[in-house]
Coordinates of C-alpha atoms and ligand atoms in Angstrom, one line a residue:
X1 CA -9.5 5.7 -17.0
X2 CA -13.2 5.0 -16.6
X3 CA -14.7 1.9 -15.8
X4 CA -17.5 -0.3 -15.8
X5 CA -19.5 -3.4 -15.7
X6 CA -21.4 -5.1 -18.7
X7 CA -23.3 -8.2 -17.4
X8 CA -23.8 -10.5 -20.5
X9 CA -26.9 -13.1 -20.4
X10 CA -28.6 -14.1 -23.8
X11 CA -30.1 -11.4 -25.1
X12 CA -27.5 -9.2 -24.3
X13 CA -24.4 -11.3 -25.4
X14 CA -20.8 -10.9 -26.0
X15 CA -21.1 -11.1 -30.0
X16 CA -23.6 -8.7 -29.7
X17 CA -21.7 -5.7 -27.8
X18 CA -20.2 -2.6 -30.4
X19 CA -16.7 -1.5 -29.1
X20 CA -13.6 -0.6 -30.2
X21 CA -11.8 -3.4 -28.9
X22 CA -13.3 -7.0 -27.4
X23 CA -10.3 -9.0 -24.8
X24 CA -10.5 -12.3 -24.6
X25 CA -8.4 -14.8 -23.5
X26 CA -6.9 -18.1 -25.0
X27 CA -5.1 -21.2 -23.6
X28 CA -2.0 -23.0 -24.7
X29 CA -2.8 -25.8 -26.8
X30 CA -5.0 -23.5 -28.9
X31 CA -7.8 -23.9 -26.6
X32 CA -10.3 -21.1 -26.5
X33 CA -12.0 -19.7 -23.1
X34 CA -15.8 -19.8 -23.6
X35 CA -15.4 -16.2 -23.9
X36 CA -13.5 -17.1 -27.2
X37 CA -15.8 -19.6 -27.9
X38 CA -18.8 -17.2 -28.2
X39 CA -16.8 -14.9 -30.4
X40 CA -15.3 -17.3 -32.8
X41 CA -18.3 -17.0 -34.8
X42 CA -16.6 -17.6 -38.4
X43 CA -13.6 -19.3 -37.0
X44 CA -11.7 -16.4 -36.7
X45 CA -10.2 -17.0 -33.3
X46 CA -9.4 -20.7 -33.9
X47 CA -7.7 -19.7 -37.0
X48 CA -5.4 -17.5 -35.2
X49 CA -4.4 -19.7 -32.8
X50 CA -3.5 -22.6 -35.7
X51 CA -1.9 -20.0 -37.6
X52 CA 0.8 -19.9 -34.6
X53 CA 0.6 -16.5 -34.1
X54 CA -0.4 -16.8 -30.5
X55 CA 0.8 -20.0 -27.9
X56 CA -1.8 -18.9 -25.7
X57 CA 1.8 -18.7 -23.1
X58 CA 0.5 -16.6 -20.4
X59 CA 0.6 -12.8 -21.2
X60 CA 0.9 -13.6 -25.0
X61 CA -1.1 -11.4 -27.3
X62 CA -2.5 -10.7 -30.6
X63 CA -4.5 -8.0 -32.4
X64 CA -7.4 -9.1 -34.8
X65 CA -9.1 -6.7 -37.3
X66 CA -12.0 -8.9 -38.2
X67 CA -14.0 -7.7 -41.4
X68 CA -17.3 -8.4 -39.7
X69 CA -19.1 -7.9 -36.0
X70 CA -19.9 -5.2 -33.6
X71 CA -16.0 -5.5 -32.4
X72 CA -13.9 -3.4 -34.7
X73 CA -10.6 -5.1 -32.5
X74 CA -10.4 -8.6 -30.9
X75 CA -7.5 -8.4 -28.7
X76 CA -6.4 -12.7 -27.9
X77 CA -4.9 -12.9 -24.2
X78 CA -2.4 -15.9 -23.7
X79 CA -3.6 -17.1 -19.8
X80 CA -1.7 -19.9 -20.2
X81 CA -2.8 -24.1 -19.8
X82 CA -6.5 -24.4 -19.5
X83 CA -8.4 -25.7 -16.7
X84 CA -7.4 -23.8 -13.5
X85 CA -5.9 -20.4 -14.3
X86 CA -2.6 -19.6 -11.7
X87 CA -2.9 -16.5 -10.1
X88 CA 0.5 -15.7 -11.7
X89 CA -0.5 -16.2 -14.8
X90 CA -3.7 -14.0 -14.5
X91 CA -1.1 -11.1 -13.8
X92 CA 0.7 -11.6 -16.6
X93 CA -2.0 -11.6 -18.7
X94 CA -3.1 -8.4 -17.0
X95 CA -0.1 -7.0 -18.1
X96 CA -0.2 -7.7 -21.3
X97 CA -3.7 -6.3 -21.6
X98 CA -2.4 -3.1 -19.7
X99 CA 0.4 -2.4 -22.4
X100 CA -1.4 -3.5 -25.3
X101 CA -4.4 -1.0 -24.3
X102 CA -2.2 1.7 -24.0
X103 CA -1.2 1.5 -27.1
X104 CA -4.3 1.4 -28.7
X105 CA -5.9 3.7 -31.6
X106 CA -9.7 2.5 -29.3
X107 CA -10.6 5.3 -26.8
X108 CA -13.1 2.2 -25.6
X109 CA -12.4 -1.7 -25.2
X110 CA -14.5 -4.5 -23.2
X111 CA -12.8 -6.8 -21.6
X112 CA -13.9 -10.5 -21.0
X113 CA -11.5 -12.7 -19.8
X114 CA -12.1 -15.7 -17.5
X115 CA -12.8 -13.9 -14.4
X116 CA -14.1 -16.6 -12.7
X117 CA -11.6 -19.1 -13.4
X118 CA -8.2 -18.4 -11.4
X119 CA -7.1 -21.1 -9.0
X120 CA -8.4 -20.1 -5.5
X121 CA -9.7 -16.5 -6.1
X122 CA -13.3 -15.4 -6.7
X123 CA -13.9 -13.0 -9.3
X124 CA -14.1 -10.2 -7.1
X125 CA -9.8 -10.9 -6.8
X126 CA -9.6 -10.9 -10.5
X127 CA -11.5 -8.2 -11.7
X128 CA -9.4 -5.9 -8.8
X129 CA -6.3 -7.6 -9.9
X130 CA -7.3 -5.8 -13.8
X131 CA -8.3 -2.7 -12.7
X132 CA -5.2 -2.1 -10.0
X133 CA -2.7 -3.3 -13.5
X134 CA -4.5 -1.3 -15.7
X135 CA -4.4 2.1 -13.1
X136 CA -0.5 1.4 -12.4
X137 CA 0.0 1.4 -16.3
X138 CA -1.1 5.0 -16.8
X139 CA 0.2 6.3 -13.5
X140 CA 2.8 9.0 -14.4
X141 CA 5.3 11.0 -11.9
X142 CA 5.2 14.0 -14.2
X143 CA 4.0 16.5 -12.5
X144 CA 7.1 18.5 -12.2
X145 CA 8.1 18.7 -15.4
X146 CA 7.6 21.0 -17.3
X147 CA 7.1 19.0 -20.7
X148 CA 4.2 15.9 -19.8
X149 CA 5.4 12.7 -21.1
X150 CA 4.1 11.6 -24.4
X151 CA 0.2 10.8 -23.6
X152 CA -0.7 8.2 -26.1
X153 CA -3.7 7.6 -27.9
X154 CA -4.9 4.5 -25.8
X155 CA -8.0 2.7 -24.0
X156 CA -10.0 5.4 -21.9
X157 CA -13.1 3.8 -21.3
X158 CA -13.3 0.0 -20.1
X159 CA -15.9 -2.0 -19.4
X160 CA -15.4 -5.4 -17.8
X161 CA -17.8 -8.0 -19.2
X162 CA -19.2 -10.8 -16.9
X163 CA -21.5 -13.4 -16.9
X164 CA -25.1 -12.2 -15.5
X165 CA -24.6 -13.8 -12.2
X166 CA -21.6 -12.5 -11.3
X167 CA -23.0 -8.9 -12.2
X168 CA -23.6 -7.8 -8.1
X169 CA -20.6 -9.0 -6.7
X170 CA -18.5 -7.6 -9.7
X171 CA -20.3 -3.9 -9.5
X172 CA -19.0 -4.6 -5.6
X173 CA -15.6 -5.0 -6.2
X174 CA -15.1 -2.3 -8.8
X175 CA -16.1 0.2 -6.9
X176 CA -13.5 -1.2 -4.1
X177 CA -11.4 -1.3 -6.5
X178 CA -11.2 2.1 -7.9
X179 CA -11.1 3.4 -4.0
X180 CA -8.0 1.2 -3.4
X181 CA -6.5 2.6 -6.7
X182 CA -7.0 5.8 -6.0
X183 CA -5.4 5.5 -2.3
X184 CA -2.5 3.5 -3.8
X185 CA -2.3 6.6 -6.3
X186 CA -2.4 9.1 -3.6
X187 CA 0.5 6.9 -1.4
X188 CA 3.0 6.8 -4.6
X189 CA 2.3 10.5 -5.2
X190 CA 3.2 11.7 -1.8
X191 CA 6.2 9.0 -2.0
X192 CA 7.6 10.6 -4.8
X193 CA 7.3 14.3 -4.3
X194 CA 10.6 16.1 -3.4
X195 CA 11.2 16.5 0.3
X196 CA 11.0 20.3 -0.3
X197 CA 7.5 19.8 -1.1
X198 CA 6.4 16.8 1.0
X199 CA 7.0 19.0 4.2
X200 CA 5.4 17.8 7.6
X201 CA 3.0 20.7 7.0
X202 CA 2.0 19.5 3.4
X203 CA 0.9 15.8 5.0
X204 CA -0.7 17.7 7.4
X205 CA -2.6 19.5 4.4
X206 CA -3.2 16.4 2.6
X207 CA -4.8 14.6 6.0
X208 CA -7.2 17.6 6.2
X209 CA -8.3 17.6 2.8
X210 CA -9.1 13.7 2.9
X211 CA -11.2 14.8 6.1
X212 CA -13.0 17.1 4.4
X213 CA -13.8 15.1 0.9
X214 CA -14.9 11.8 3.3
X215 CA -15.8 13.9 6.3
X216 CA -13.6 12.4 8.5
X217 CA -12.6 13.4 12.1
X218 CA -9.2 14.9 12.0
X219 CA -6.7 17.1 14.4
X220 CA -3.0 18.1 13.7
X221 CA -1.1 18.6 17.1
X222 CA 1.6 21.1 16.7
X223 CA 5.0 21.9 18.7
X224 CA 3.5 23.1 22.1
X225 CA 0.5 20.8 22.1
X226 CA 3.5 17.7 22.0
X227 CA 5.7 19.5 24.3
X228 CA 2.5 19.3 27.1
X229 CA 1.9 16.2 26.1
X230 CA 5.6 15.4 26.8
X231 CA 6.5 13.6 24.0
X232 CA 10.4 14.3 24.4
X233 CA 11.0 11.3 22.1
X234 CA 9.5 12.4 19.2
X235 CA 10.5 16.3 20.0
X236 CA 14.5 15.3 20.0
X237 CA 14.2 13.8 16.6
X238 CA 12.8 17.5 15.6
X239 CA 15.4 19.5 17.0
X240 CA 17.7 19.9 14.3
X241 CA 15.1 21.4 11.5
X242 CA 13.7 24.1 10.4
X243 CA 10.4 23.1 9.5
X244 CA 7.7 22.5 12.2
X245 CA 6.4 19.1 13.3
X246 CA 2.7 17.8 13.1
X247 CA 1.0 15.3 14.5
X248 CA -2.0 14.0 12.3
X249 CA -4.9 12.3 14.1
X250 CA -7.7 11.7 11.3
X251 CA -10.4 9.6 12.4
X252 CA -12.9 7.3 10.3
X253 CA -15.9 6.5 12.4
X254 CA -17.9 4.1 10.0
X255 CA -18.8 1.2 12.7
X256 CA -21.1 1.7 15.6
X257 CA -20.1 4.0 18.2
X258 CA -19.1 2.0 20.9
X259 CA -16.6 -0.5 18.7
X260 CA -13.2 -0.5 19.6
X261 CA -10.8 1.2 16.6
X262 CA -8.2 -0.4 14.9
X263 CA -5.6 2.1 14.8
X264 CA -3.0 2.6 12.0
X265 CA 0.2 4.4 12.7
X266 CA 2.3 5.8 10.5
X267 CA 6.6 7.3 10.2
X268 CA 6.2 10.4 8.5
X269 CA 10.0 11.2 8.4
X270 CA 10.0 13.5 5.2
X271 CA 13.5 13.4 5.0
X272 CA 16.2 11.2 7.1
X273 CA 19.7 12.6 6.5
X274 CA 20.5 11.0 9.7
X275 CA 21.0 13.8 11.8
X276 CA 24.4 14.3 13.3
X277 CA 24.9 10.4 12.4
X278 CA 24.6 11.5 9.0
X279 CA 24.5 9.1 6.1
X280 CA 26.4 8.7 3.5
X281 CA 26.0 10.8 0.2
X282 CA 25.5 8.7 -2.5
X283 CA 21.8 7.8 -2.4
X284 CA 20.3 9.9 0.2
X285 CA 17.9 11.3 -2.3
X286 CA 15.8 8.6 -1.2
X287 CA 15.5 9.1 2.1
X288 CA 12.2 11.0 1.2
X289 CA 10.6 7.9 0.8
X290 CA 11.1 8.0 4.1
X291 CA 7.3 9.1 5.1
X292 CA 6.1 6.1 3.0
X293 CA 4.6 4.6 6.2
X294 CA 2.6 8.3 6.8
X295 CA 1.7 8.4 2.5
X296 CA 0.2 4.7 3.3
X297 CA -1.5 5.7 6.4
X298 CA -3.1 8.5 4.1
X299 CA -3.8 6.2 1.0
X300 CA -5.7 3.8 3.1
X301 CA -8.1 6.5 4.5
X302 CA -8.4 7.7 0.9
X303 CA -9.8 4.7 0.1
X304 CA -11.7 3.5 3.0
X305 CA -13.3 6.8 2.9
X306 CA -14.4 6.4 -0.6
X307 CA -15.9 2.9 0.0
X308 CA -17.7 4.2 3.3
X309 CA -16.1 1.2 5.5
X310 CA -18.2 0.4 7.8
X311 CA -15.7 0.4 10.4
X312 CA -14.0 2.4 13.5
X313 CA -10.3 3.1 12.2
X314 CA -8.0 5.7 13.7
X315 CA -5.0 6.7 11.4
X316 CA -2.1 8.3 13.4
X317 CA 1.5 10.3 12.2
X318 CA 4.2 11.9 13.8
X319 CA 5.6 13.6 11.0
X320 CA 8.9 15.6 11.0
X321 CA 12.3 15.9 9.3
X322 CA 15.8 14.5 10.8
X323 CA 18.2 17.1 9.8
X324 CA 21.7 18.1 11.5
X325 CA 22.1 21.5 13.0
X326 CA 24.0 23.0 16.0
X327 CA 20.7 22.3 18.1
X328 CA 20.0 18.8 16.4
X329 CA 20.2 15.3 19.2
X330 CA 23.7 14.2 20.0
X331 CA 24.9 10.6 19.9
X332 CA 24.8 10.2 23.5
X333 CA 21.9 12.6 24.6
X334 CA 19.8 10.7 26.8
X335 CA 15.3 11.6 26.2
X336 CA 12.2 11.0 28.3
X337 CA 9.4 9.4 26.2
X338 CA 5.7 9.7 26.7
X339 CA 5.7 6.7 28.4
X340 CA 8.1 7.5 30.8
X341 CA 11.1 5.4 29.7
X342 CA 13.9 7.1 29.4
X343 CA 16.2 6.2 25.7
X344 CA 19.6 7.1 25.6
X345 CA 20.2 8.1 21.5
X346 CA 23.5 6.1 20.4
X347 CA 22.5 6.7 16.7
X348 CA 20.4 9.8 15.4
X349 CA 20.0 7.8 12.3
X350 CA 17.5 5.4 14.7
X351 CA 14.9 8.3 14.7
X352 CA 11.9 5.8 12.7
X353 CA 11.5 4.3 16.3
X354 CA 12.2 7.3 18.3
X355 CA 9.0 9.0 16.6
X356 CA 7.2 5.9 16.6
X357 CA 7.2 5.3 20.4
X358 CA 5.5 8.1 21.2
X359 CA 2.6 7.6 18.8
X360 CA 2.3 4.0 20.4
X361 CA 2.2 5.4 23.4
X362 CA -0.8 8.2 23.0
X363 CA -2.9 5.9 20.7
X364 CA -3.6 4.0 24.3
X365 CA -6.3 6.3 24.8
X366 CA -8.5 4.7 22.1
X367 CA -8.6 1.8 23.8
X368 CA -8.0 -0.1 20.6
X369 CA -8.8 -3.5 19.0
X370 CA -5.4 -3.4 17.8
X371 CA -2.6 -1.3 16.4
X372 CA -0.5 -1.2 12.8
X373 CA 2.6 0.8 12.8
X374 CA 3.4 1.3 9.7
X375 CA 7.5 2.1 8.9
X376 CA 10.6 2.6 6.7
X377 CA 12.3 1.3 9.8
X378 CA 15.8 -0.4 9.3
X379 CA 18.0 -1.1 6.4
X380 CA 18.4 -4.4 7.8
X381 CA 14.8 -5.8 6.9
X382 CA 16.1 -4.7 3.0
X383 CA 19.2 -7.4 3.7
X384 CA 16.7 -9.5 5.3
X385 CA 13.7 -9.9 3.2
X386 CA 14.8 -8.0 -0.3
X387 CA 11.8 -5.9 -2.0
X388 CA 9.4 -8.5 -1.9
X389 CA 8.0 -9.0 1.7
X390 CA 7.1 -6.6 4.3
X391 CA 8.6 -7.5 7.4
X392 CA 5.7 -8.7 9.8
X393 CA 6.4 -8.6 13.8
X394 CA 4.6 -8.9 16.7
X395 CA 4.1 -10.8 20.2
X396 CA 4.1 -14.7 20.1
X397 CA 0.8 -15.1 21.9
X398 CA -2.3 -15.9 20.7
X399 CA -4.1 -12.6 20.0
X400 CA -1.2 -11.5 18.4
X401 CA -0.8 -14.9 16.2
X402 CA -4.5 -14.3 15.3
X403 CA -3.5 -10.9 13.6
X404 CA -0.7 -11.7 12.4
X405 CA -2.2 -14.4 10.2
X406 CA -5.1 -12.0 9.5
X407 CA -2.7 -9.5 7.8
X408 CA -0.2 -12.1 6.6
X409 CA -3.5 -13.8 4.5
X410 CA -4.5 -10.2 3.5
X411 CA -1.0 -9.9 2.4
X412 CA -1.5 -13.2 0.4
X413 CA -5.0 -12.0 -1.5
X414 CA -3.6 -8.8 -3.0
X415 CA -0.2 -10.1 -3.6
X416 CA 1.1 -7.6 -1.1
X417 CA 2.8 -9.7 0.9
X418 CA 4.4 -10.0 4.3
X419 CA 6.6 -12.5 5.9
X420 CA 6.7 -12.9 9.9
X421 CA 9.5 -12.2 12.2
X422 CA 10.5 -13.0 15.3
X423 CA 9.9 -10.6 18.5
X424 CA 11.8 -12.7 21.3
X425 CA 13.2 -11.6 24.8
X426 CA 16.9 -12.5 23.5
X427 CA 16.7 -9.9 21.0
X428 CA 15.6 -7.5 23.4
X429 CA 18.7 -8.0 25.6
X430 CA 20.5 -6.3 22.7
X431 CA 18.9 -2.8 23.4
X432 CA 20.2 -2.1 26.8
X433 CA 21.9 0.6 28.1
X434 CA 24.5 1.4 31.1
X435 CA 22.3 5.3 31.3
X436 CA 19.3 4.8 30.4
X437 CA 16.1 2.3 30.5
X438 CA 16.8 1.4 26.5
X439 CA 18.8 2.5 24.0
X440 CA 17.9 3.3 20.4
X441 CA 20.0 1.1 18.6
X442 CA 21.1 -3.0 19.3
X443 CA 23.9 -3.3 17.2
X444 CA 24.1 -5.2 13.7
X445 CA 22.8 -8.4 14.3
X446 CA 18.9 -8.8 13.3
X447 CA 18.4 -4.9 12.8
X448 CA 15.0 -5.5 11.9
X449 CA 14.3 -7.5 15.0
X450 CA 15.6 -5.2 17.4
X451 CA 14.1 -2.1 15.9
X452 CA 10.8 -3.9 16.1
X453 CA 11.8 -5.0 19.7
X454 CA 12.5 -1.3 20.7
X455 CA 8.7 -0.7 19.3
X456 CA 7.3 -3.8 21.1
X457 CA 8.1 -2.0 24.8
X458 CA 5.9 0.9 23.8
X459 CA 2.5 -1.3 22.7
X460 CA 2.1 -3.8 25.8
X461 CA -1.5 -2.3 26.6
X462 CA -3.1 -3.4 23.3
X463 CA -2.7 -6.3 20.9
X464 CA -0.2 -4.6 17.9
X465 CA 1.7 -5.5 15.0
X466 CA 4.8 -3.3 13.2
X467 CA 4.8 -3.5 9.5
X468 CA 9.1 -2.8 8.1
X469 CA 8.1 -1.3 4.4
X470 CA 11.5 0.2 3.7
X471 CA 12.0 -2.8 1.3
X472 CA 8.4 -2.8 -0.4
X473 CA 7.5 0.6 -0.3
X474 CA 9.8 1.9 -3.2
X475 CA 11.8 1.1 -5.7
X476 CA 15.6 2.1 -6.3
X477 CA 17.7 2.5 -9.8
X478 CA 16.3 3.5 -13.1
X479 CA 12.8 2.3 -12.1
X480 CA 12.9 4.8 -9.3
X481 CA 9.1 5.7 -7.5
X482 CA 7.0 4.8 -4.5
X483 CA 4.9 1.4 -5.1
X484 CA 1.7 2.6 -2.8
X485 CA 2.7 -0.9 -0.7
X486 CA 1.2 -1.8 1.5
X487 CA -2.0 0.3 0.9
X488 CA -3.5 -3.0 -0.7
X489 CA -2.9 -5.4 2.6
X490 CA -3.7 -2.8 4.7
X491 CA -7.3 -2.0 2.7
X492 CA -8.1 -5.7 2.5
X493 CA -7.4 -6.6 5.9
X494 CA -10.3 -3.9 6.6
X495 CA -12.3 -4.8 4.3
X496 CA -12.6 -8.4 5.8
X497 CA -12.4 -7.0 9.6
X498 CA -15.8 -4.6 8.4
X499 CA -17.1 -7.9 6.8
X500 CA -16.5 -10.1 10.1
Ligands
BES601 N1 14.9 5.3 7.2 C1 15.9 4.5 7.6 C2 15.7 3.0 7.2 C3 15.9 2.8 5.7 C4 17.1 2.5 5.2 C5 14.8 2.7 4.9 C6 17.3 2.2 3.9 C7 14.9 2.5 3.6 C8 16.1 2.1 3.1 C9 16.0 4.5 9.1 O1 15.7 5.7 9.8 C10 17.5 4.2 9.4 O2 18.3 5.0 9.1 N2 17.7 3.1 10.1 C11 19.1 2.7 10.4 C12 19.0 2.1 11.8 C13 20.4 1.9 12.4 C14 21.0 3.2 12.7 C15 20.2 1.1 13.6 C16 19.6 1.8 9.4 O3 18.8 0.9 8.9 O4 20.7 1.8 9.0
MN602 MN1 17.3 7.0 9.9
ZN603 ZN1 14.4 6.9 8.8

């Protein structure tokens, strides 16, 4: 899909543009957007809406073949009651545009909907909240079969129709727009290729070609180089498999030199049987969405590479598999991290963390503004939250409250939301051990919490935050694929740290 802007003033006006389709929305009531207004030149518009055809509900539509004008389609948009559009219903509406455009005999179609009118957004959130529906709505996971899916005829070229003024900051946000969807493209696509494929060693591949298209600093440690860096943590979740372990370091220098990084971390566990706690059967397909947090890592420099973010950003994964095997981690076995804490393993199955710890632990030599760890960590922040938040957790202090309402409001904006969690010393209690400095699992209760907990011992020299994306990042049953979440909070949270 291509895009672009039209900026509409008087002698360039909406009546006067020649497309194959013209989107415009209507309001409940039969009240017409001025966008409507403009077009309803014969009463064409207000006739469909008396004739019933159209409540204006949000996410409503109908299909005009008017006998006269440059537009040889009106497509009407419900947006629902006039006045102050909800953001909810400015989705739906999106949708609805999305599916109808598909379907379209138009290769071309302008849209100008009310932009500028959405309760509490600017138009730089509406015009990414069309062109982030409309890139999801011809995303396809076909590119392992054999036969494509049916590619229909559908919209190919849009153009997005503002008012004159708004013509700079719109040209702005489309292009940070496309870079986002293209990230969040790149995130699903890694999230949904077979394990077989998605190999340590083909992340490592992807990270290296991202550096090369944005030229971006980038170094992939490999066995040895993490054995003298004594990462025994991350090493015993390797053992048991067959294919080598990387560690991706890619590097996005866009501020000024001497700026302390933010640093995003993320678990690139391409496939989690559980090791010698193995999971169950049923299911454990999924598992390779298990390197969701690495894919959104990768997603986000995709796009803050595109967009040329002027900002210092350090994107870090440990990437391996955690397979049984008669050299694989035993229940019991008792590792040296980095860090020097010693973690006695009572669940293989707890490897998210055991990976994780060591990245937290090197990342202390960028001295950074802060760190994201980015995970599929528990099962329990599923039971917790469901599909719809990210769990959010950090420290209770006040740099830490400071980011977590940074990302929690960034979260908000692209409706990729998180919710915060608790990280209190109670919780921590849960993870000790009678061997060993910690152990690697705290039992049942608040699974999420202690997980996070188990993290929060490995980031005390910087000011960090762990994001739990095992219940946003994909989706399960006959809607089955990756969702590219949370490459939209973490992009927008940059965005406005560059813009500070
Ligand atoms: N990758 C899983 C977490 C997960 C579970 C993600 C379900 C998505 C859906 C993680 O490595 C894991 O197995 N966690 C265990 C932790 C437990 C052993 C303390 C879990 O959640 O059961
Ligand atoms: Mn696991
Ligand atoms: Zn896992």
């Amino acid at each position: 899909m291509d895009f672009s802007i039209k900026a509409f003033n008087t002698k360039n006006a909406i009546a006067e543009q020649k497309t194959g389709c013209v989107v415009i929305g209507v309001f409940e009531n039969n009240k017409l957007s001025a966008q409507a207004k403009l077009l309803d030149g014969k009463g064409l518009v207000s006739a469909a809406l008396k004739s019933g055809d159209i409540t204006g509900k949000a996410g409503s539509t109908l299909l005009l073949h008017p006998a006269t004008g440059h537009a040889k389609r009106i497509l009407l948009v419900g947006m629902g009651p006039e006045g102050s559009i909800s953001d909810r219903n400015f989705i739906s509406a999106a949708q609805a545009v999305a599916r109808s455009l598909t379907n379209l005999g138009s290769a071309d179609a302008l849209l100008a909907l009310p932009v500028n009118e959405v309760q509490g957004r600017d138009a730089s959130w509406s015009i990414r909240t069309l062109i982030l529906t409309l890139r999801e709505s011809v995303y396809r996971a076909d590119a392992l079969k054999s036969k494509k899916e049916d590619v229909t005829n559908g919209v190919k070229r849009v153009a997005l129709g503002v008012d004159g003024g708004l013509q700079a900051a719109a040209r702005q946000s489309l292009a940070q727009s496309i870079a986002i969807a293209n990230g969040l493209e790149l995130t699903k696509t890694l999230g949904n290729l077979p394990p077989n494929i998605c190999t340590p060693t083909y992340l490592a591949n992807t990270a290296k070609q991202i550096a090369k298209d944005y030229k971006l600093g980038i170094e992939v440690l490999d066995r040895k180089q993490l054995e003298a860096l004594k990462m025994g943590s991350f090493l015993s979740v390797t053992q048991g498999s067959e294919q080598p372990p990387k560690f991706i370091v890619l590097k996005h220098m866009g501020g000024k030199p001497k700026d302390a990084p933010v640093v995003l971390v993320g678990k690139g566990i391409t496939f989690d049987t559980g090791g010698i706690s193995l999971k169950p059967g049923s299911g454990m397909d999924e598992m390779k969405y298990d390197m969701c947090g690495a894919g959104s890592v990768l997603g986000t420099f995709r796009a803050i590479g595109e967009m040329q973010l002027k900002l210092n950003i350090i994107g870090v994964i440990p990437t391996c598999e955690n397979m049984p095997s008669g050299r694989a981690t035993r229940p019991g076995d008792i590792v040296t991290s980095m860090s020097g804490q010693t973690i006695e393993i009572l669940n293989t199955d707890a490897e998210g963390r055991l990976i994780l710890c060591d990245a937290l632990t090197y990342v202390e030599r960028f001295k950074p503004a802060c760190v994201i760890d980015i995970a599929t960590l528990t099962g329990a922040c599923v039971t917790a939250l469901g599909h719809h938040n990210t769990g959010l957790f950090t420290r209770h202090d006040n740099a830490h409250d400071e980011l977590a309402n940074e990302l929690l409001a960034a979260g908000k904006y692209s409706t990729d939301t998180a919710w915060r969690m608790p990280v209190e010393e109670p919780y921590q209690e849960q993870l000790k051990s009678n061997f060993a400095d910690i152990a690697n699992i705290g039992g049942p209760p608040g699974g999420s919490i202690t997980g996070a907990c188990f993290l929060e011992r490995f980031s005390r020299s910087y000011t960090w935050a762990h994001l739990d994306i095992a219940g946003t990042a994909w989706r399960g049953g006959a809607a089955k694929g990756a969702t590219g979440r949370p490459v939209p909070l973490l992009t927008t949270f940059l965005i406005n740290r560059a813009s500070q």
